[in-house]
PDB file of C-alpha atoms in Angstrom:
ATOM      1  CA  UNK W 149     -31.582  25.140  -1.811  1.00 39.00           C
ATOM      2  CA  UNK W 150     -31.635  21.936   0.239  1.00 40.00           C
ATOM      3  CA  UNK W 151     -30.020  22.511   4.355  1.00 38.00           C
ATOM      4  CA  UNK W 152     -28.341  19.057   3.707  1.00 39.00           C
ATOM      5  CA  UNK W 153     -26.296  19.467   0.387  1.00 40.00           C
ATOM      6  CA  UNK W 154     -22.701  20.862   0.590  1.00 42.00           C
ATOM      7  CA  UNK W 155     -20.782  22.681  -2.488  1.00 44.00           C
ATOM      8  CA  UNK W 156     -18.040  20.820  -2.677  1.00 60.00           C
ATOM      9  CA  UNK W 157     -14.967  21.918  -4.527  1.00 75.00           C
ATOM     10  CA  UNK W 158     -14.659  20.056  -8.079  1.00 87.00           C
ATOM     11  CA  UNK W 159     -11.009  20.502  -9.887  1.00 90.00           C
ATOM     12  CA  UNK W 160      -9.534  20.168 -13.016  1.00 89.00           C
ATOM     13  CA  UNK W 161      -7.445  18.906 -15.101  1.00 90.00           C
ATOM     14  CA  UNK W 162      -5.897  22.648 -15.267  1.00 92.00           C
ATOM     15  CA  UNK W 163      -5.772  22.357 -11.185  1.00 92.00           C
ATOM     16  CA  UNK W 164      -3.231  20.069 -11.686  1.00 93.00           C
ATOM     17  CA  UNK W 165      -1.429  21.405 -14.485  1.00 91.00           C
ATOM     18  CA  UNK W 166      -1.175  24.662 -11.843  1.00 93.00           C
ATOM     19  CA  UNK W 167       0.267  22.902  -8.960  1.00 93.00           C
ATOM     20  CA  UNK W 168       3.631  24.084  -7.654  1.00 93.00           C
ATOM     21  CA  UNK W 169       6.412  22.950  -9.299  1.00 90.00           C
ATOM     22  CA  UNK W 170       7.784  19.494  -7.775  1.00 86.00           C
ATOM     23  CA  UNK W 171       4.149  18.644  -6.221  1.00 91.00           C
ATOM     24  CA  UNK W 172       2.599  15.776  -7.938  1.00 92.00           C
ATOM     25  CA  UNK W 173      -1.134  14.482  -7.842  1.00 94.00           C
ATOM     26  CA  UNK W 174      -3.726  12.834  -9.290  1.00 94.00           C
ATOM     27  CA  UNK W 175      -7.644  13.407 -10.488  1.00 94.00           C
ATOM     28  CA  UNK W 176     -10.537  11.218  -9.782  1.00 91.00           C
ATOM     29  CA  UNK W 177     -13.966  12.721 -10.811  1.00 87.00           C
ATOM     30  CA  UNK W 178     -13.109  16.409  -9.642  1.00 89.00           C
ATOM     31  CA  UNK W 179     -11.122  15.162  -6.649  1.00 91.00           C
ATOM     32  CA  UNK W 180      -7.231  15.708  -6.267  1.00 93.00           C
ATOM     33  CA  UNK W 181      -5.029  13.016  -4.155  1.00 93.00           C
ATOM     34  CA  UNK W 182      -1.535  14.559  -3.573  1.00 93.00           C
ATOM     35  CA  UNK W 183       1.651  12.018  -4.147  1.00 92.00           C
ATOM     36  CA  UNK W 184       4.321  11.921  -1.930  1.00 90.00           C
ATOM     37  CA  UNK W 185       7.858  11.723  -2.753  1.00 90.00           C
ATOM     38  CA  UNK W 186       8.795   7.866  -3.577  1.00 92.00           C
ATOM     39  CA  UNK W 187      10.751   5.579  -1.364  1.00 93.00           C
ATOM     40  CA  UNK W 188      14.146   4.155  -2.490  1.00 94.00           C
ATOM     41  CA  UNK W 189      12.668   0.688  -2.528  1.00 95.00           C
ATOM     42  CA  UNK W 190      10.092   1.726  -4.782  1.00 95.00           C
ATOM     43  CA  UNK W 191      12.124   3.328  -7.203  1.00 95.00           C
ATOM     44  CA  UNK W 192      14.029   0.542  -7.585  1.00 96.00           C
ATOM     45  CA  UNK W 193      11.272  -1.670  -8.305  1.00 97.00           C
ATOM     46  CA  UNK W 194       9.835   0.795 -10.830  1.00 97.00           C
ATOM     47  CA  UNK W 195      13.498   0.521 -12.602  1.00 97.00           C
ATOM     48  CA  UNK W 196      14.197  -2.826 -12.037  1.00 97.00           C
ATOM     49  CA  UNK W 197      10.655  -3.461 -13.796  1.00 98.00           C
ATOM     50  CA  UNK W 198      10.488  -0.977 -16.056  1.00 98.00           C
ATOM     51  CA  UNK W 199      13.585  -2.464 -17.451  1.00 97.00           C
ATOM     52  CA  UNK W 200      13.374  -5.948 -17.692  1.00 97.00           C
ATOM     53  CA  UNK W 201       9.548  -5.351 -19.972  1.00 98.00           C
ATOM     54  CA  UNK W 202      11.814  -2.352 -22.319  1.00 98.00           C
ATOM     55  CA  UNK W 203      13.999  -5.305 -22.657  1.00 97.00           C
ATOM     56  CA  UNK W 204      11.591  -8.027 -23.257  1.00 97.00           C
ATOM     57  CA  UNK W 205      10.405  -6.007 -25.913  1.00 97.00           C
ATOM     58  CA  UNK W 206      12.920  -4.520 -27.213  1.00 97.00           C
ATOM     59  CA  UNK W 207      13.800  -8.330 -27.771  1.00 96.00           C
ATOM     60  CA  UNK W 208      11.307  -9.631 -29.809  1.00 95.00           C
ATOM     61  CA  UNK W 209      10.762  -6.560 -31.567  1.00 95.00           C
ATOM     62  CA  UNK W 210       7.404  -5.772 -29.980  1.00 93.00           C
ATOM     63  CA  UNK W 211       5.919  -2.210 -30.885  1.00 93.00           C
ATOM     64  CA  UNK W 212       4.417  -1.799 -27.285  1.00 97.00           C
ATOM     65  CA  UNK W 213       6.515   0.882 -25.221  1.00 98.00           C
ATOM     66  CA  UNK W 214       6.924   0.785 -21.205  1.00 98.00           C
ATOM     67  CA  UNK W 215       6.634   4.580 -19.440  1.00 98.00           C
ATOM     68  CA  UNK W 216       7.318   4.669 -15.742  1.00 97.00           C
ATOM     69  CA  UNK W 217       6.386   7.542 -13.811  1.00 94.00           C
ATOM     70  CA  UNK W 218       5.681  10.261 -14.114  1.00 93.00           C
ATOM     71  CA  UNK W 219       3.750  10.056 -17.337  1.00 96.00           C
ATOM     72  CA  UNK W 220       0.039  11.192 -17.625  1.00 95.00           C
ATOM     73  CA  UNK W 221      -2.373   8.608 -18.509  1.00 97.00           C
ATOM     74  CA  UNK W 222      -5.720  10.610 -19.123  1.00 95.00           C
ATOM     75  CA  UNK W 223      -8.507   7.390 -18.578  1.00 92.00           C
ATOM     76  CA  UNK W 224     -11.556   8.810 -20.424  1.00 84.00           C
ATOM     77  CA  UNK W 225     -12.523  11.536 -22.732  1.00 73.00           C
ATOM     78  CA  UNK W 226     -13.581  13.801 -20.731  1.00 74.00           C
ATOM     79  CA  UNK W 227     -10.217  14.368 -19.047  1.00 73.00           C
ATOM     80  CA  UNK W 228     -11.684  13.798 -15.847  1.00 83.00           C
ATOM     81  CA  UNK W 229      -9.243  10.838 -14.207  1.00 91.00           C
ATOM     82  CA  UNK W 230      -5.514  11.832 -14.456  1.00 95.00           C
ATOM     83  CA  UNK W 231      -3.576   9.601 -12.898  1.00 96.00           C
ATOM     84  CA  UNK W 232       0.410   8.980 -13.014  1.00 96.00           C
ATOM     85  CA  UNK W 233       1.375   5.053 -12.812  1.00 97.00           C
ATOM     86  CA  UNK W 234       4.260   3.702 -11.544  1.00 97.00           C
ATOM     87  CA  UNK W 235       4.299   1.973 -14.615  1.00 98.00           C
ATOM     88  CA  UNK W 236       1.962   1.956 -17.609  1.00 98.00           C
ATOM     89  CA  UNK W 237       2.771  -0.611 -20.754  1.00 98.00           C
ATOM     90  CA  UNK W 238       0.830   0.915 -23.938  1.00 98.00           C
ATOM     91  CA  UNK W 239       0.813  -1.257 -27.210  1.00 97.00           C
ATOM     92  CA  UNK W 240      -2.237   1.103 -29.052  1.00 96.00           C
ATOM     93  CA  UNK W 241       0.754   4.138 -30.181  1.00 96.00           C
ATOM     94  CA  UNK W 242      -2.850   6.250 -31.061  1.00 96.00           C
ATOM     95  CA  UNK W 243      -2.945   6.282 -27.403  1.00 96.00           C
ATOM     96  CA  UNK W 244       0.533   8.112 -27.066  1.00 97.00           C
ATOM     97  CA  UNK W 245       0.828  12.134 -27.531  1.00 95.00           C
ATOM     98  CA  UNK W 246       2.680  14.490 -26.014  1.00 95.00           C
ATOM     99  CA  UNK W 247       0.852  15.103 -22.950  1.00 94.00           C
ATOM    100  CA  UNK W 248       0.820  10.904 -21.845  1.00 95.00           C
ATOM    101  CA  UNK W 249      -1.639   8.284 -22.371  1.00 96.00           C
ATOM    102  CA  UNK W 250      -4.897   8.764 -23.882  1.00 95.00           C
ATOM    103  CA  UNK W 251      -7.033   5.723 -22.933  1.00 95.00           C
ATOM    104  CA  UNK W 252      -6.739   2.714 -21.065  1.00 96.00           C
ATOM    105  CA  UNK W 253      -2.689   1.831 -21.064  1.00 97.00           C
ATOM    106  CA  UNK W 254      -2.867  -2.586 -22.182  1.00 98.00           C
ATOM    107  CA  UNK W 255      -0.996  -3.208 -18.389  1.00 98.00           C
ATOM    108  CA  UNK W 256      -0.428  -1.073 -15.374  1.00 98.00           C
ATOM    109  CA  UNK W 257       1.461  -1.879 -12.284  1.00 98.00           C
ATOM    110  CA  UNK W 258       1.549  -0.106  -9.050  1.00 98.00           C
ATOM    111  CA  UNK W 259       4.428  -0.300  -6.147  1.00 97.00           C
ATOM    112  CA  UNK W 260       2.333   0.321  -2.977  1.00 96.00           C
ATOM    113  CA  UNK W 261       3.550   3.413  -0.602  1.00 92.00           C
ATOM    114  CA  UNK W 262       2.765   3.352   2.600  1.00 88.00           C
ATOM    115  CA  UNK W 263       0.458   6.581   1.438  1.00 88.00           C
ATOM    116  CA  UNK W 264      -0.823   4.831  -1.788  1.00 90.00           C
ATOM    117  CA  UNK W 265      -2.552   1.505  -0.544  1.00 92.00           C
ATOM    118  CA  UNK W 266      -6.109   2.704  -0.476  1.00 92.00           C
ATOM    119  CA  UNK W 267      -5.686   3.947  -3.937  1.00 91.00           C
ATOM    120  CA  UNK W 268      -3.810   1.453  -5.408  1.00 94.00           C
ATOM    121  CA  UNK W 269      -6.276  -1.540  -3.810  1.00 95.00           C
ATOM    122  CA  UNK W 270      -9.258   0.141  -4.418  1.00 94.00           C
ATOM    123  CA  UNK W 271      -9.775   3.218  -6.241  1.00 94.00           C
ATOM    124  CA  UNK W 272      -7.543   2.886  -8.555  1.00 95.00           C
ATOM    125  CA  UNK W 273      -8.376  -0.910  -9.156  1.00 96.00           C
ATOM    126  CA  UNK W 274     -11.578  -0.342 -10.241  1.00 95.00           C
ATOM    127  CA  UNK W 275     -11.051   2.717 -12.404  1.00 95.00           C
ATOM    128  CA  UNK W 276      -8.506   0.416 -14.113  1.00 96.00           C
ATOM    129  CA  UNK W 277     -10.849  -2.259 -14.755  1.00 96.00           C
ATOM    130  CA  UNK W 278     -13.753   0.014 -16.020  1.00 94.00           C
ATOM    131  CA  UNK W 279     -11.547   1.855 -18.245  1.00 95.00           C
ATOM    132  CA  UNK W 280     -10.105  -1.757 -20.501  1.00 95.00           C
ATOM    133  CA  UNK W 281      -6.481  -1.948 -18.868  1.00 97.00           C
ATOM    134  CA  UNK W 282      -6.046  -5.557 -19.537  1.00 97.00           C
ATOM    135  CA  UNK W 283      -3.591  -6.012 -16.510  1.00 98.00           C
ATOM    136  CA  UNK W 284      -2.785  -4.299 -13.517  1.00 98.00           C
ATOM    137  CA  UNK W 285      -0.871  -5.711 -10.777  1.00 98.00           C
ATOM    138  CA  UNK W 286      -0.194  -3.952  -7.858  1.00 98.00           C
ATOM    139  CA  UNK W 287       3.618  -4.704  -6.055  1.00 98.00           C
ATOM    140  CA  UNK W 288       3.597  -4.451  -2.421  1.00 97.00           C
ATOM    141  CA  UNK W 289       7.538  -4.185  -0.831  1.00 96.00           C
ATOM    142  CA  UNK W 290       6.534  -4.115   2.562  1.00 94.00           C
ATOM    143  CA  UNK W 291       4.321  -7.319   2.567  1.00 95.00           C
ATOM    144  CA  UNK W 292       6.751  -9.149  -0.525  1.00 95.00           C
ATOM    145  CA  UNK W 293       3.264  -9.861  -2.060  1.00 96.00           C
ATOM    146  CA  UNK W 294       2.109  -9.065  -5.795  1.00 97.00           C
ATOM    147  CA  UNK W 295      -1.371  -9.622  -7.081  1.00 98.00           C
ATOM    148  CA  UNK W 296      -1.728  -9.782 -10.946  1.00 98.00           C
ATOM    149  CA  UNK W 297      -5.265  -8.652 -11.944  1.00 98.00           C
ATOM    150  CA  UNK W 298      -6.223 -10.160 -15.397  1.00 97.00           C
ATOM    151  CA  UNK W 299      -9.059  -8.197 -16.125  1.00 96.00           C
ATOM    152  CA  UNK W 300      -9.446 -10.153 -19.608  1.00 94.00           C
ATOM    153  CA  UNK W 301      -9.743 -13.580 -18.387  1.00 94.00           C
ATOM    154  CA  UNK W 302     -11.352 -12.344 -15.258  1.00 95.00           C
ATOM    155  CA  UNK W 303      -8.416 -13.945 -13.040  1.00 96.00           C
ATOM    156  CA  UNK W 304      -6.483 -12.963 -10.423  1.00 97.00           C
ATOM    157  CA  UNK W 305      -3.344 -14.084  -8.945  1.00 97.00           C
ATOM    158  CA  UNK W 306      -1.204 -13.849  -5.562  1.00 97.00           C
ATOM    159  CA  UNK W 307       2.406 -13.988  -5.678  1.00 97.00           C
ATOM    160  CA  UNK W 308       5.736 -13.573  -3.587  1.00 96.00           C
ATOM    161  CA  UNK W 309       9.012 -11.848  -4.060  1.00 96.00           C
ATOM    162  CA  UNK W 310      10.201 -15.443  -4.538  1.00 96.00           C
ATOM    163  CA  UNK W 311       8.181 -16.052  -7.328  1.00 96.00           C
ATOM    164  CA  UNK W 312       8.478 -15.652 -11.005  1.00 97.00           C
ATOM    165  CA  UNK W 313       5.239 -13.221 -12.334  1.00 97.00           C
ATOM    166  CA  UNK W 314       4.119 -13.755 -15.576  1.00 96.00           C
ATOM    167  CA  UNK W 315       2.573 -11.603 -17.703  1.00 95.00           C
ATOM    168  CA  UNK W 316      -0.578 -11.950 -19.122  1.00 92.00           C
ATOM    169  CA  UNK W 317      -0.316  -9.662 -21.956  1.00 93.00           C
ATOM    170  CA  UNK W 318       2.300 -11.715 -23.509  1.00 92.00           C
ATOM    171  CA  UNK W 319       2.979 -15.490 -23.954  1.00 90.00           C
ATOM    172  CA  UNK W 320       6.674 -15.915 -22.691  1.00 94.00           C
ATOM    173  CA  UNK W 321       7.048 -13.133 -20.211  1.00 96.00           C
ATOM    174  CA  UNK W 322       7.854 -14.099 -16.581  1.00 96.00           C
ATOM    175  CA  UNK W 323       9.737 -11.184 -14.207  1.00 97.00           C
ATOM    176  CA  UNK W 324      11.644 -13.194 -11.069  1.00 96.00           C
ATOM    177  CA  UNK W 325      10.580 -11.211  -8.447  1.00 96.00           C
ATOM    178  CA  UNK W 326      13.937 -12.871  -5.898  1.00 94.00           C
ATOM    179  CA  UNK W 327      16.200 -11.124  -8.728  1.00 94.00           C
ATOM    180  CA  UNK W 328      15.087  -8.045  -7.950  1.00 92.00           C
ATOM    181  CA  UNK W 329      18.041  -6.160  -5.640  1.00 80.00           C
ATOM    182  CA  UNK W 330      15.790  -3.770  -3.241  1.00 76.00           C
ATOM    183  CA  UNK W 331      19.016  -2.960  -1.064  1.00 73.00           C
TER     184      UNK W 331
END
């Protein structure tokens, strides 16, 4: 056996089906990241989002459905990226069991924690884009900034909390980010 190669630990899906009750975390390829208990602020942006796209589509009769967290998006087959969205927007309902998402969700969004940044800007960026979510944006409260990732149109956009976002996955949806009460 090679000096220079470490065993490293590789878990499971059933690792994280085994955690203590409460604790929350995510898999990436074998390794676990642990989530920490959300702020106030970013509960209310999950709701405050969360509910204006169930009403948007609840409005035009779409048959997509909106899922904040915690709901189990499973990115690949082989069950081996389990991560827990803020928000995930799934319009495929073969997609949907029991368990959470199976597949890419159609749009994702992310409110950045002071403990999520390097996952939300990087890791979990790119194991968005290589797994077909068509959107992802991730919502930063502390720097009032929102980037919109169109991964279909290979675009991507900065915005403020003063701005109105629209979504790419439909034709006529905008969210005004300075109606959003945070306080």
């Amino acid at each position: 056996m090679d000096a220079a190669k470490v065993l490293e630990e590789s878990y499971t899906i059933e690792d994280i089906y085994n955690l203590p009750q409460g604790k929350r975390a995510e898999l990436i390829d074998g390794e676990i990241y642990m989530m920490a208990s959300p702020s106030t602020i970013h509960q209310r942006l999950v709701m405050a989002l969360s509910n204006r796209i169930y009403n948007y589509i609840d409005s035009k009769q779409g048959s997509c459905e909106v899922f904040p967290s915690p709901f189990a998006v499973f990115l690949n087959a082989d069950n081996e990226i389990y991560l827990e969205p803020d928000i995930s927007v799934i319009c495929d309902k073969s997609k949907i069991t029991d368990e959470g998402c199976k597949g890419a969700p159609d749009w994702v969004i992310e409110i950045v924690s002071q403990s999520s940044k390097r996952m939300d800007y990087y890791i979990k960026l790119f194991r968005y884009r290589t797994a077909g979510v068509k959107e992802y944006w991730v919502v930063d409260p502390e720097k009032n900034h929102v980037i919109v990732y169109d991964f279909e149109h290979d675009e991507v956009m900065d915005y403020t909390f003063s701005d109105k976002v629209k979504a790419g996955i439909y034709e006529d949806l905008e969210i005004d980010f300075s109606e959003i009460q945070m306080e």
